[in-house]
XYZ file of C-alpha atoms in Angstrom:
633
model
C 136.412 123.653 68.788
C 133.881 125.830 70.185
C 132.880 126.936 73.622
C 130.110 124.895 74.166
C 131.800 121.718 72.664
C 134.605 122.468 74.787
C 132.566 122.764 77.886
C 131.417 119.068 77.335
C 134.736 117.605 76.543
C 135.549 119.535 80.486
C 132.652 117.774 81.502
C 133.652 114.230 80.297
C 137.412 114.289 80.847
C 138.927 117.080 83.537
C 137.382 116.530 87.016
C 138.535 118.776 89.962
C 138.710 115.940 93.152
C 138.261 116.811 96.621
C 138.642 113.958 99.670
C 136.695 114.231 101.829
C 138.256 114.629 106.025
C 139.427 111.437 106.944
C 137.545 111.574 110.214
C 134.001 112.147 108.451
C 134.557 109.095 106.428
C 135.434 106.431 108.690
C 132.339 107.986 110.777
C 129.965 107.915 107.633
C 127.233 105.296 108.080
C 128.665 103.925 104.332
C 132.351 103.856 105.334
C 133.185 101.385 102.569
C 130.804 101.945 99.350
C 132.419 98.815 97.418
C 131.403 95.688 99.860
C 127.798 97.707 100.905
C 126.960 98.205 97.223
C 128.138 94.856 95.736
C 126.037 93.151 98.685
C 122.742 95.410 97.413
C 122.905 94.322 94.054
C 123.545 90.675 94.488
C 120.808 90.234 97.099
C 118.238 93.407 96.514
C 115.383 91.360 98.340
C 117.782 90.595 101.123
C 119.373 94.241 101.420
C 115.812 96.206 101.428
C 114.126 93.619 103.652
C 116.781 94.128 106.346
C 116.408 97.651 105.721
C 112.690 97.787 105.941
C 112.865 95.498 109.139
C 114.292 98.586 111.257
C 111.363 100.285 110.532
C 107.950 100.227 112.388
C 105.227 97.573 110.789
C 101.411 97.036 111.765
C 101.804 93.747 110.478
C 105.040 92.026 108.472
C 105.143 91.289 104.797
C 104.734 88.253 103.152
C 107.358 88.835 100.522
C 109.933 91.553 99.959
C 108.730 92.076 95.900
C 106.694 91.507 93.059
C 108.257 92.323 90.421
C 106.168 92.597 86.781
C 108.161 94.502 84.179
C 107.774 97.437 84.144
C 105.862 97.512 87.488
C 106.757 96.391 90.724
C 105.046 95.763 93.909
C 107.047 95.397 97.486
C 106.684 94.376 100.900
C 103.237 92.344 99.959
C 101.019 92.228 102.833
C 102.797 94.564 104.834
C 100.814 96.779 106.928
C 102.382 100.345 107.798
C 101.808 104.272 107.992
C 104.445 106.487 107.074
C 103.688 109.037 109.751
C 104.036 106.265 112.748
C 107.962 106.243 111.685
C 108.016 110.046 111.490
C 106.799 110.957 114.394
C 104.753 108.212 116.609
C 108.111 105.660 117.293
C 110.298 109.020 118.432
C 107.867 109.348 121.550
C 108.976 106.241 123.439
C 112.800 107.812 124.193
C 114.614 110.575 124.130
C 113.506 111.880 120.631
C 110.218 112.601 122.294
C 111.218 116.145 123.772
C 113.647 116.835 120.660
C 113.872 119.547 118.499
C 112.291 118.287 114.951
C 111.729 121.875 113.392
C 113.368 124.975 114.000
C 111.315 127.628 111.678
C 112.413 130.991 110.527
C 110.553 133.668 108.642
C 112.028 135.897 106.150
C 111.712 138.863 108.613
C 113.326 136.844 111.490
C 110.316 135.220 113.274
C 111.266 132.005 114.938
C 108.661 129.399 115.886
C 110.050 125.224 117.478
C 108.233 122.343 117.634
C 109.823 119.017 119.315
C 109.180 115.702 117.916
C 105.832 115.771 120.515
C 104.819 119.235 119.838
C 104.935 118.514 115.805
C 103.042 114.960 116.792
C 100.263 116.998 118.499
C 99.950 119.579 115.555
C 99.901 116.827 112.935
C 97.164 114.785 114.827
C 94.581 118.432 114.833
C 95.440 118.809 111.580
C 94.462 115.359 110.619
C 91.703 115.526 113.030
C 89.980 118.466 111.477
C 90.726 117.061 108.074
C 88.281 113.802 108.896
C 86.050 116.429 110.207
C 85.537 118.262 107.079
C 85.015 115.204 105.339
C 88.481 114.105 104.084
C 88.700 110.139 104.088
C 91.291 107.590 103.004
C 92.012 107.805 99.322
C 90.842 111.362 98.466
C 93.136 113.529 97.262
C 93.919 117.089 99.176
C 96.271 119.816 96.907
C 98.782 121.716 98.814
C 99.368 124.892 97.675
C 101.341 126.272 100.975
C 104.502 128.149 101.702
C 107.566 126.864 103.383
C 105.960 126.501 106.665
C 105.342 123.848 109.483
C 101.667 124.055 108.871
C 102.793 123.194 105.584
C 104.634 120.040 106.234
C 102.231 119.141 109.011
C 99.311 119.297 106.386
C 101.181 116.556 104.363
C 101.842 114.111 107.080
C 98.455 115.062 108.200
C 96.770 113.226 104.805
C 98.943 110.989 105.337
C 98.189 110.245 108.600
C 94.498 109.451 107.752
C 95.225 107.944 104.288
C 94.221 110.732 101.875
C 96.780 111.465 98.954
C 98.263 114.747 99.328
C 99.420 116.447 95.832
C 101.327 119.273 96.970
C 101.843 122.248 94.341
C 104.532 124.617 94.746
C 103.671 128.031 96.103
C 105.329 129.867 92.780
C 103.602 128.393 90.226
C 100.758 129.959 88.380
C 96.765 129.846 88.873
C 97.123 127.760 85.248
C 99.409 125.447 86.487
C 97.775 125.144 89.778
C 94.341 124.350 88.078
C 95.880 121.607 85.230
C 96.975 119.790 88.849
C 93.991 120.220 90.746
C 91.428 119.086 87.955
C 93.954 115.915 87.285
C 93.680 114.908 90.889
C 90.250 116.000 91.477
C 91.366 117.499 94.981
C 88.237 117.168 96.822
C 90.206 120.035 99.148
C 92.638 122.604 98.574
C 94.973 123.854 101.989
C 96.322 126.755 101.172
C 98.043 130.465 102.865
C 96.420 134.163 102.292
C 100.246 134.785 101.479
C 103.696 133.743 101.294
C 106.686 135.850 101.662
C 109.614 136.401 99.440
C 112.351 138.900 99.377
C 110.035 141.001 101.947
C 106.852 141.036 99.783
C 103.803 139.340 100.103
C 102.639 136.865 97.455
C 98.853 136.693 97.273
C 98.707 132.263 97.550
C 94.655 132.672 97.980
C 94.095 135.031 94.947
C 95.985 133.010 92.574
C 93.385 129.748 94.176
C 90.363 131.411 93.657
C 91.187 132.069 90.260
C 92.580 128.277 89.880
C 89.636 126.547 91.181
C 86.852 128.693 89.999
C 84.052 127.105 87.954
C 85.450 123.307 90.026
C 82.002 122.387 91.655
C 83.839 118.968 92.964
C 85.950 120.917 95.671
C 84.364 120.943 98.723
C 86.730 122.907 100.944
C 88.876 125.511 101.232
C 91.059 125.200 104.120
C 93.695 128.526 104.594
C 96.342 129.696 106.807
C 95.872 133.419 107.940
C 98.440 134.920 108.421
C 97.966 138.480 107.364
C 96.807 141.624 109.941
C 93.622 142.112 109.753
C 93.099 138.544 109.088
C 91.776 138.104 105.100
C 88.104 137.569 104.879
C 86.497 134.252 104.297
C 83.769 133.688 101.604
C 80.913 131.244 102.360
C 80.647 127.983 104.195
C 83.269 126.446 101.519
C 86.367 128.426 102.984
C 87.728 127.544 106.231
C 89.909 129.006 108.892
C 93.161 126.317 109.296
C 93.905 128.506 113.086
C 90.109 127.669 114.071
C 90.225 124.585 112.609
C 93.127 122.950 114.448
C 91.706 124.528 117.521
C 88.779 122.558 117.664
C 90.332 119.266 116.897
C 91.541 116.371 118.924
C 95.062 116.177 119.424
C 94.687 112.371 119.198
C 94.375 110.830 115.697
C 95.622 107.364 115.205
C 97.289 106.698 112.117
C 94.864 104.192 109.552
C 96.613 100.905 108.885
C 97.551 101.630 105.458
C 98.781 98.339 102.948
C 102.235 98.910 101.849
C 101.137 99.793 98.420
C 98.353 102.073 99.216
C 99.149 105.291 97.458
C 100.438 108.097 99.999
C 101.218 111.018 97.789
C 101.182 112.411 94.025
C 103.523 114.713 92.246
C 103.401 116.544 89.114
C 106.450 117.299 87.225
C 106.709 119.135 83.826
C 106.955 116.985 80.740
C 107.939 117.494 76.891
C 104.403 117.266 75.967
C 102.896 120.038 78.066
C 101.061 117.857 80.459
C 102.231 117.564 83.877
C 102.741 114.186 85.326
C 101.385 112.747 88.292
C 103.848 110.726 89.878
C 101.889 108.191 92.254
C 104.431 106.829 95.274
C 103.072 104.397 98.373
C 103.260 103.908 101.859
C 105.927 101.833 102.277
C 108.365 100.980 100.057
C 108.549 104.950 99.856
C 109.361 104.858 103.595
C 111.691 102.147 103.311
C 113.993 103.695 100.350
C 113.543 107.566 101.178
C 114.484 106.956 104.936
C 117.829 104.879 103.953
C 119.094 106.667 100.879
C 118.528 109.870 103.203
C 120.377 108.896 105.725
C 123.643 107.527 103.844
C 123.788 110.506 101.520
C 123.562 113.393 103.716
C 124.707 110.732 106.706
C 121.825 111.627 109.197
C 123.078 111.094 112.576
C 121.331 112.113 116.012
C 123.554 114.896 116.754
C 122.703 116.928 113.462
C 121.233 120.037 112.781
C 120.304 119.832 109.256
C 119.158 121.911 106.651
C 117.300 121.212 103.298
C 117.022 125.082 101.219
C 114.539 123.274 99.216
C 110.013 123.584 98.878
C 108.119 120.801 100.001
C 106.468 121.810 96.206
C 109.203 119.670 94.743
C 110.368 115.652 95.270
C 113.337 117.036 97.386
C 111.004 118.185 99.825
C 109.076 115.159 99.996
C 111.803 113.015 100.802
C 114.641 115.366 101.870
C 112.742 118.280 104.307
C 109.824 115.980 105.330
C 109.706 112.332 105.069
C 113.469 111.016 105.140
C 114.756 113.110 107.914
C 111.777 113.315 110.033
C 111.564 109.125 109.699
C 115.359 109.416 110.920
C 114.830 111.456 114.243
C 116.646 114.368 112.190
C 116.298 118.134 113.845
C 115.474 120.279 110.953
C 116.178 123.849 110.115
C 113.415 125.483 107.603
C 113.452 128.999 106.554
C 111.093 130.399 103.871
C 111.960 133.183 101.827
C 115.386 133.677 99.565
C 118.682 132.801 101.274
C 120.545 135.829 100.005
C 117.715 138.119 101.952
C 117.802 140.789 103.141
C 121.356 140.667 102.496
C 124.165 137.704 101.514
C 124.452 137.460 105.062
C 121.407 135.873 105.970
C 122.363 132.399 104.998
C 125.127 131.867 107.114
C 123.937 134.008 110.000
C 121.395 131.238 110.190
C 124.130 128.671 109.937
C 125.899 130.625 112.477
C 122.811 131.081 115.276
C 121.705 127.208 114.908
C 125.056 125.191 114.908
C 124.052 123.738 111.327
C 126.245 120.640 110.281
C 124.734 119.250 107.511
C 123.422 121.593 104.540
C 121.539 119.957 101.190
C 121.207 122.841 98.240
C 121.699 123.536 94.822
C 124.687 124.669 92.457
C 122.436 127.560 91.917
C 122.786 128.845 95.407
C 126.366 128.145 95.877
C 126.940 129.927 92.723
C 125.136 132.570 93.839
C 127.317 133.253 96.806
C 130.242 133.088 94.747
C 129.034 136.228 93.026
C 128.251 138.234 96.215
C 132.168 136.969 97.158
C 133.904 135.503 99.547
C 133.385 138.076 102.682
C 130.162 137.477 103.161
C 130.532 133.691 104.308
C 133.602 134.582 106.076
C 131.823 137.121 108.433
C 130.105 134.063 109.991
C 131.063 130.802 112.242
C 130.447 127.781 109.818
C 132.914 125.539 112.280
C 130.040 123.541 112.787
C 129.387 122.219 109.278
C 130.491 118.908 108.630
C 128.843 118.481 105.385
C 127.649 120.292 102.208
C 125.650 118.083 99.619
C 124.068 119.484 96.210
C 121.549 118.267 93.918
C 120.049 119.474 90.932
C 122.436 120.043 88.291
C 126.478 119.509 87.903
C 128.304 120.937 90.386
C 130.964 122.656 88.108
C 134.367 122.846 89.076
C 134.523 126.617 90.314
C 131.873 125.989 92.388
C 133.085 122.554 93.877
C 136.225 124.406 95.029
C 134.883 127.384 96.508
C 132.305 125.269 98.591
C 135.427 123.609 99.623
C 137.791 126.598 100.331
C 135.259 129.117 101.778
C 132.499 127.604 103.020
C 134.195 124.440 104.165
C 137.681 125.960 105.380
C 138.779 122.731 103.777
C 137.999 120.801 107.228
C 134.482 119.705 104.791
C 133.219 116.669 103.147
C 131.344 118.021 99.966
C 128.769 115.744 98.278
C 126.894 115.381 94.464
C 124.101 113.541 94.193
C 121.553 113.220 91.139
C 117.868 112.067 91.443
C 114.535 112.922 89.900
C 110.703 113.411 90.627
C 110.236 110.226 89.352
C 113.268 108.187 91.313
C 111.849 109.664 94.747
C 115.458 109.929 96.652
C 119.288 110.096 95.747
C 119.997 107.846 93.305
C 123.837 108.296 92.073
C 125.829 109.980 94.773
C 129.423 110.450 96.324
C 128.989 109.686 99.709
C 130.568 111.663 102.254
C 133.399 108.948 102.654
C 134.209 109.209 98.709
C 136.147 111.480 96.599
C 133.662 113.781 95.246
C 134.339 115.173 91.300
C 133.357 118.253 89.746
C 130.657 117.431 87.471
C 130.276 113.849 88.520
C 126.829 113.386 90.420
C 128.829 110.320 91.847
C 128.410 106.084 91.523
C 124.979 104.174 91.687
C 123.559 104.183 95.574
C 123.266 100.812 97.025
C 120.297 99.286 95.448
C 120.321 101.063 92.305
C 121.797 99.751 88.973
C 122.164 102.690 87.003
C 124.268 102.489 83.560
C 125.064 104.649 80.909
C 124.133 102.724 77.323
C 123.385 103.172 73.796
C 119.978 103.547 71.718
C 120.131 99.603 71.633
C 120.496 99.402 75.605
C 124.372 98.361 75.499
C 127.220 100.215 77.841
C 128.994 102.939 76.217
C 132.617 103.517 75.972
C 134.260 104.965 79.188
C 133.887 109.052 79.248
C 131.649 108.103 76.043
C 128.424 109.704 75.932
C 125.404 108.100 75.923
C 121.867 107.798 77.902
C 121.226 107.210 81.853
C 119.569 104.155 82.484
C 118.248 102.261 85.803
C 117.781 98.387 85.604
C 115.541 96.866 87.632
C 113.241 97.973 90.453
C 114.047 99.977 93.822
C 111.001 100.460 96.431
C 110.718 104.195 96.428
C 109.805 104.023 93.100
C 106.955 105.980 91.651
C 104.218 103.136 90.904
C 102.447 104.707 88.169
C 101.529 108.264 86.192
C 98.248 109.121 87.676
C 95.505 108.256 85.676
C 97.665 107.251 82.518
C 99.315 103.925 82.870
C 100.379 103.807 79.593
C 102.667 107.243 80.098
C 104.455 105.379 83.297
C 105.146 102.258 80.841
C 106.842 104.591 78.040
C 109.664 105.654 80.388
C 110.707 101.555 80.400
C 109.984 100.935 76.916
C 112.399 103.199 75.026
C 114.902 100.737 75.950
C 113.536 97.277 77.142
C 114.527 96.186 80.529
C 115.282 100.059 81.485
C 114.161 103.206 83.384
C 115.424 106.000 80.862
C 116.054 109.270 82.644
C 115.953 111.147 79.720
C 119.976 112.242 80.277
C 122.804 111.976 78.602
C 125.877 110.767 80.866
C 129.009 109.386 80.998
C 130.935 106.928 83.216
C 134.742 107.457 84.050
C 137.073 104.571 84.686
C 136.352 104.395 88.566
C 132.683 104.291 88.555
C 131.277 107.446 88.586
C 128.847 108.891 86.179
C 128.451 112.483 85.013
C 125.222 113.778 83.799
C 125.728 116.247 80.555
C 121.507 117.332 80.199
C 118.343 116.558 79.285
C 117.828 114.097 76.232
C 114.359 115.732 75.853
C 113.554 119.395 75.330
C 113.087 119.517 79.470
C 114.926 123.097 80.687
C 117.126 122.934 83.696
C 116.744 126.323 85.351
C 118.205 126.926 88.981
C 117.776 122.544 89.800
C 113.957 122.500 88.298
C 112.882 121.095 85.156
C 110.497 122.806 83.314
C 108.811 121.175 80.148
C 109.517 123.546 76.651
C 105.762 122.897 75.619
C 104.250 124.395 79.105
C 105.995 127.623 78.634
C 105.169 127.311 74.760
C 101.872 127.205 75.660
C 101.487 129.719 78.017
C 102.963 132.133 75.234
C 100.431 130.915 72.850
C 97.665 131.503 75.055
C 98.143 135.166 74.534
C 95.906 137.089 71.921
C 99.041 137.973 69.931
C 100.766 135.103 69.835
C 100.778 132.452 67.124
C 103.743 130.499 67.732
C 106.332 130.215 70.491
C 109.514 128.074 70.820
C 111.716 128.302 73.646
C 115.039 127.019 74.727
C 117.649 126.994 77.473
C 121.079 128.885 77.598
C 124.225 128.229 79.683
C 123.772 130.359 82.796
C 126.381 130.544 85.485
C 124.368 130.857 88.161
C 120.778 129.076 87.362
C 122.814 126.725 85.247
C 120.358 127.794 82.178
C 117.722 130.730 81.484
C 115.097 130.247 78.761
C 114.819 132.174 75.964
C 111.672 132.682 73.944
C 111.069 133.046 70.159
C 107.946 134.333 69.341
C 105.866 134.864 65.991
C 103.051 137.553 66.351
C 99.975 137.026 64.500
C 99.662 139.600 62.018
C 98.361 142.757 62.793
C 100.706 142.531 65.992
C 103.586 145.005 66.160
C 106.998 143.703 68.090
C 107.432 145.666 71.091
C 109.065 146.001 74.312
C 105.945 146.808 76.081
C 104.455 143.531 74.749
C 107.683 141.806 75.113
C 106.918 142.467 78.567
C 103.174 141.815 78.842
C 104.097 138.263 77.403
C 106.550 137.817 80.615
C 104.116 138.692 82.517
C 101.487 136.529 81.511
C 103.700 133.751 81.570
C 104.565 134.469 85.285
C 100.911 134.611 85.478
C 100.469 131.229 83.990
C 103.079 129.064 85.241
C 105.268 131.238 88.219
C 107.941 133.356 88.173
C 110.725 130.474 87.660
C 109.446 129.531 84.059
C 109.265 133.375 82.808
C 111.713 133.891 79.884
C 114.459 135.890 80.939
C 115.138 136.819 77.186
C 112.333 137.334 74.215
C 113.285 137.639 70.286
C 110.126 138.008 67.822
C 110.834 136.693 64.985
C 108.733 136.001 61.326
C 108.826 132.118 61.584
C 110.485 129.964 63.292
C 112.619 126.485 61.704
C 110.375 123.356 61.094
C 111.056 120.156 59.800
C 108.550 119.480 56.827
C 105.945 117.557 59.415
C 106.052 120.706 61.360
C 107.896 120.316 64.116
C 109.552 123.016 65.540
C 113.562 122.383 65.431
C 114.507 124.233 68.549
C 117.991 122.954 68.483
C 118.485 125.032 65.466
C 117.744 127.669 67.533
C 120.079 127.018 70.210
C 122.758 126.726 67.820
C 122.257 129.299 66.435
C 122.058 131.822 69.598
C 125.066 129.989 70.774
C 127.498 129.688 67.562
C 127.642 125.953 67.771
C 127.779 123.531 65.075
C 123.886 123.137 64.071
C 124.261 119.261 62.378
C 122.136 117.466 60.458
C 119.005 119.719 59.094
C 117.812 117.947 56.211
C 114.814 117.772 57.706
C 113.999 121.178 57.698
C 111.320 123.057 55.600
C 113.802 125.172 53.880
């Protein structure tokens, strides 16, 4: 047996379990998963309407759903803004005066807002937004650092109806553009810079180069934050400082219907093209808000702390929307955790009191390699609990989290969602068992299985594909502009939302995703489509063909390597090899830049052309390669 094939069989079979304190889960808001999720499932319409009826309404809904295969419509009639939950209902009590954002730069700079003082910088953004011409149903890009002007500027277009798209901060003028032109983004909000590991990244360069030639983009609205401040060009460009400063404080939120669209996302795809995940008003409110809350079990006491980007869905609903609807004090910090030194992180956990912290494998394995000193140099008594997202949380790290970070007095969580599912999906909760490599059992309200190509459950500890059944309300709605790509995730298998995983399902429950169905890389919790960085390669003058694929990293969980065919004329190289990195760092960002690069004289096809990648990977890896009688020769 090889390596790799042993490292599933680990994955399906030999779980490392760790319970969680017994204090933490009689306290969790799920105590009991078994009677809360049976009840969600046998009466959805009854279990989200409850839900949704702790919320604040403009006007109640007529019914709870609609539901049209594959498309689903809830709380019909229902009147609501998302921002009146986040911020506008905390100003009646106690909330009012506090803390909803504790900021930190990279160099130590601290800034606070309270739940008023955030309400008063959303309204002037919002305010100055209508002023420049933004209405309801235009679509603004974000392309901002980890900031509160940042997360202000979203609920801001929310706030007066426009549909913010926000782009993350590390991706590529190419990648930035491909967004922008799909949403026509009548305005861009953007930084002069961002910082990371100490150095400035130039956020307005890589827009003007992203949105030159776009005569539909009206304004240009950046954050200076540079000394002297960066020069502005023309009437088009304006000042975010000057413009919040001349802007009412008072903007009331526009009655929005429950499925009027409040924000789009792109996320990679197989085929190259990013999708534009469309979510609404409410029943985006209603799901994010609860699932928060029970996974990383939001209570009013917490200081919590999300290490994601409000680039990615995990920002959306797990920095801005779900904890800020919750009355949750937040703890954002841009820049790398592990700078300037290993220390960093847990000074911060240290200096604020943090008890809840939401990250990534990647950053937990990360740690590991610095060792175990660095944690221990710190006072983390005041963590209660550690969840992670984004890939498997193997077994090594699982324990360590528990031992070191924990002190074993810890509940450690697993949960698995997607761009496209909005919030946690399949979770342990913090008063279950969590297993290494199991993302955990279905949240309430989701029916998630693990079936065959014909749609029927798999063996236990069988593999076989991820599948939801039937609708939740955070669902995305539609693929922007391309209906018919929203319908082909249900119509692989009929009745089903396919993730595009491969899982399995132990005896009690839980499910364990193995990877990507698709040719979609996994690299430190993001997915990056094979055909973007493809492309990007083969936008270069010496490039002819590119195929890429992912290997088994212990830290990012995979790292992409490229194969490249020159066309001729074009020498191999390391000083191309390295020109080629760079111009896909150029294209797409620094996270989809090959960390590896093999030119090669052709690469395997199957005789209608397609590129057999996992030959490839089989290859590199010295794993069985299977079937290959498709291939040229």
């Amino acid at each position: 047996m090889s390596k790799q094939q042993g490292g599933m069989d680990l994955l399906s079979s030999a779980y490392l379990g760790i319970t969680p304190p017994p204090h933490l889960a009689k306290q969790a808001w799920v105590p009991d998963y078994g009677p809360i999720y049976q009840g969600s499932i046998s009466d959805p319409e009854g279990f989200w309407g409850a839900i949704a009826r702790e919320l604040d309404w403009f006007a109640p809904w007529e019914r709870v759903l609609e539901w049209k295969y594959p498309n689903s419509l809830w709380f019909l009639g229902g009147k609501c803004n998302i921002t009146y939950n986040c911020l506008d209902r905390h100003l009646d009590g106690p909330r009012r005066d506090k803390l909803a954002i504790s900021w930190l730069g990279e160099d130590g700079t601290e800034r606070k807002f309270t739940f008023e003082q955030l309400y008063s910088l959303v309204n002037k953004i919002a305010s100055g937004l209508k002023s420049i011409g933004v209405a309801k149903g235009d679509r603004v890009c974000i392309y901002m650092p980890l900031t509160p002007e940042g997360i202000a500027s979203m609920l801001a277009c929310a706030r007066i109806g426009a549909v913010h798209s926000v782009v993350y901060a590390g991706l590529g003028s190419t990648a930035l553009r491909s967004r922008i032109e799909d949403a026509e983004a009548k305005v861009i909000m953007t930084a002069d810079v961002g910082f990371r590991r100490g150095k400035e990244v130039n956020l307005k360069g890589i827009v003007d180069e992203a949105i030159e030639g776009l005569g539909y983009i009206e304004k240009v609205v950046v954050m200076r934050r540079t000394s002297p401040k960066t020069v502005l060009n023309g009437q088009r460009e304006v000042d975010l400082e000057e413009l919040i400063a001349r802007s009412s404080p008072s903007c009331p939120p526009e009655v929005m219907n429950s499925e009027d669209p409040l924000f789009i996302l792109y996320t990679s795809g197989t085929t190259g093209r990013p999708k534009g995940c469309v979510y609404v008003h409410g029943g985006y409110m209603v799901g994010t808000s609860y699932l928060c809350k029970i996974a990383y079990d939001l209570k009013d006491d917490d200081t919590y702390w999300c290490t994601s980007d409000i680039g990615w869905i995990v920002g959306h609903s797990s920095i801005t929307y779900g904890p800020l609807i919750n009355g949750t004090t937040l703890v954002v910090r841009e820049g790398a955790p592990d700078y300037p030194d290993p220390g960093a992180f847990w000074s911060i956990v240290e200096k604020y009191r943090v008890t809840k912290i939401f990250t990534a494998p990647t950053v937990i394995r990360m740690f590991m390699k610095f060792g175990e000193e660095w944690p221990r140099k710190y006072d983390r008594s005041s963590l209660r609990i550690l969840i992670c997202a984004g890939e498997p949380l193997n077994p090594e790290a699982l324990l360590w989290t528990h031992r070191v970070i924990g002190d074993e007095k810890m509940a450690v969580c697993d949960n698995w969602w997607q761009t496209e599912t909005a919030a946690p999906t399949i979770g342990t909760l913090p008063s279950m068992v969590a297993k290494s490599g199991r993302a955990g059992k279905p949240m309430p309200g989701i029916v998630a299985e693990v079936v065959d190509r014909e749609g029927k459950q798999v063996e236990t500890n069988k593999g076989g594909l991820l599948v939801l059944k039937g609708p939740w309300p955070h669902m995305m709605r539609t693929i922007y502009r391309d209906p018919q790509r929203y319908e082909e995730y249900w119509n692989i298998i009929p009745g089903c939302y396919v993730a595009g995983d491969v899982a399995t399902v132990d005896e009690e429950g839980y499910i364990g995703v193995l990877g990507r169905a698709d040719d979609v890389l996994n690299v430190a919790g993001h997915r990056i489509g094979t055909a973007e960085v493809e492309s990007a390669l083969v936008g270069h003058a010496a490039v002819t063909e590119a195929a890429v694929i992912g290997k088994p990293d212990d830290i990012k969980g995979e790292t992409i390597k490229a194969f490249v065919t020159l066309k001729v004329g074009r020498e191999p190289s390391e000083e191309l090899a390295r020109e080629l990195q760079n111009h896909v760092r150029k294209e797409l960002g620094p996270i989809a830049v090959p960390s590896e690069l093999e030119f090669t004289p052709k690469l395997p096809k199957t005789r209608s052309g397609k590129i057999m990648r996992r030959l490839l990977k089989a290859n590199e890896l010295g794993i069985e390669v299977g079937d290959i009688t498709t291939l040229e020769e």
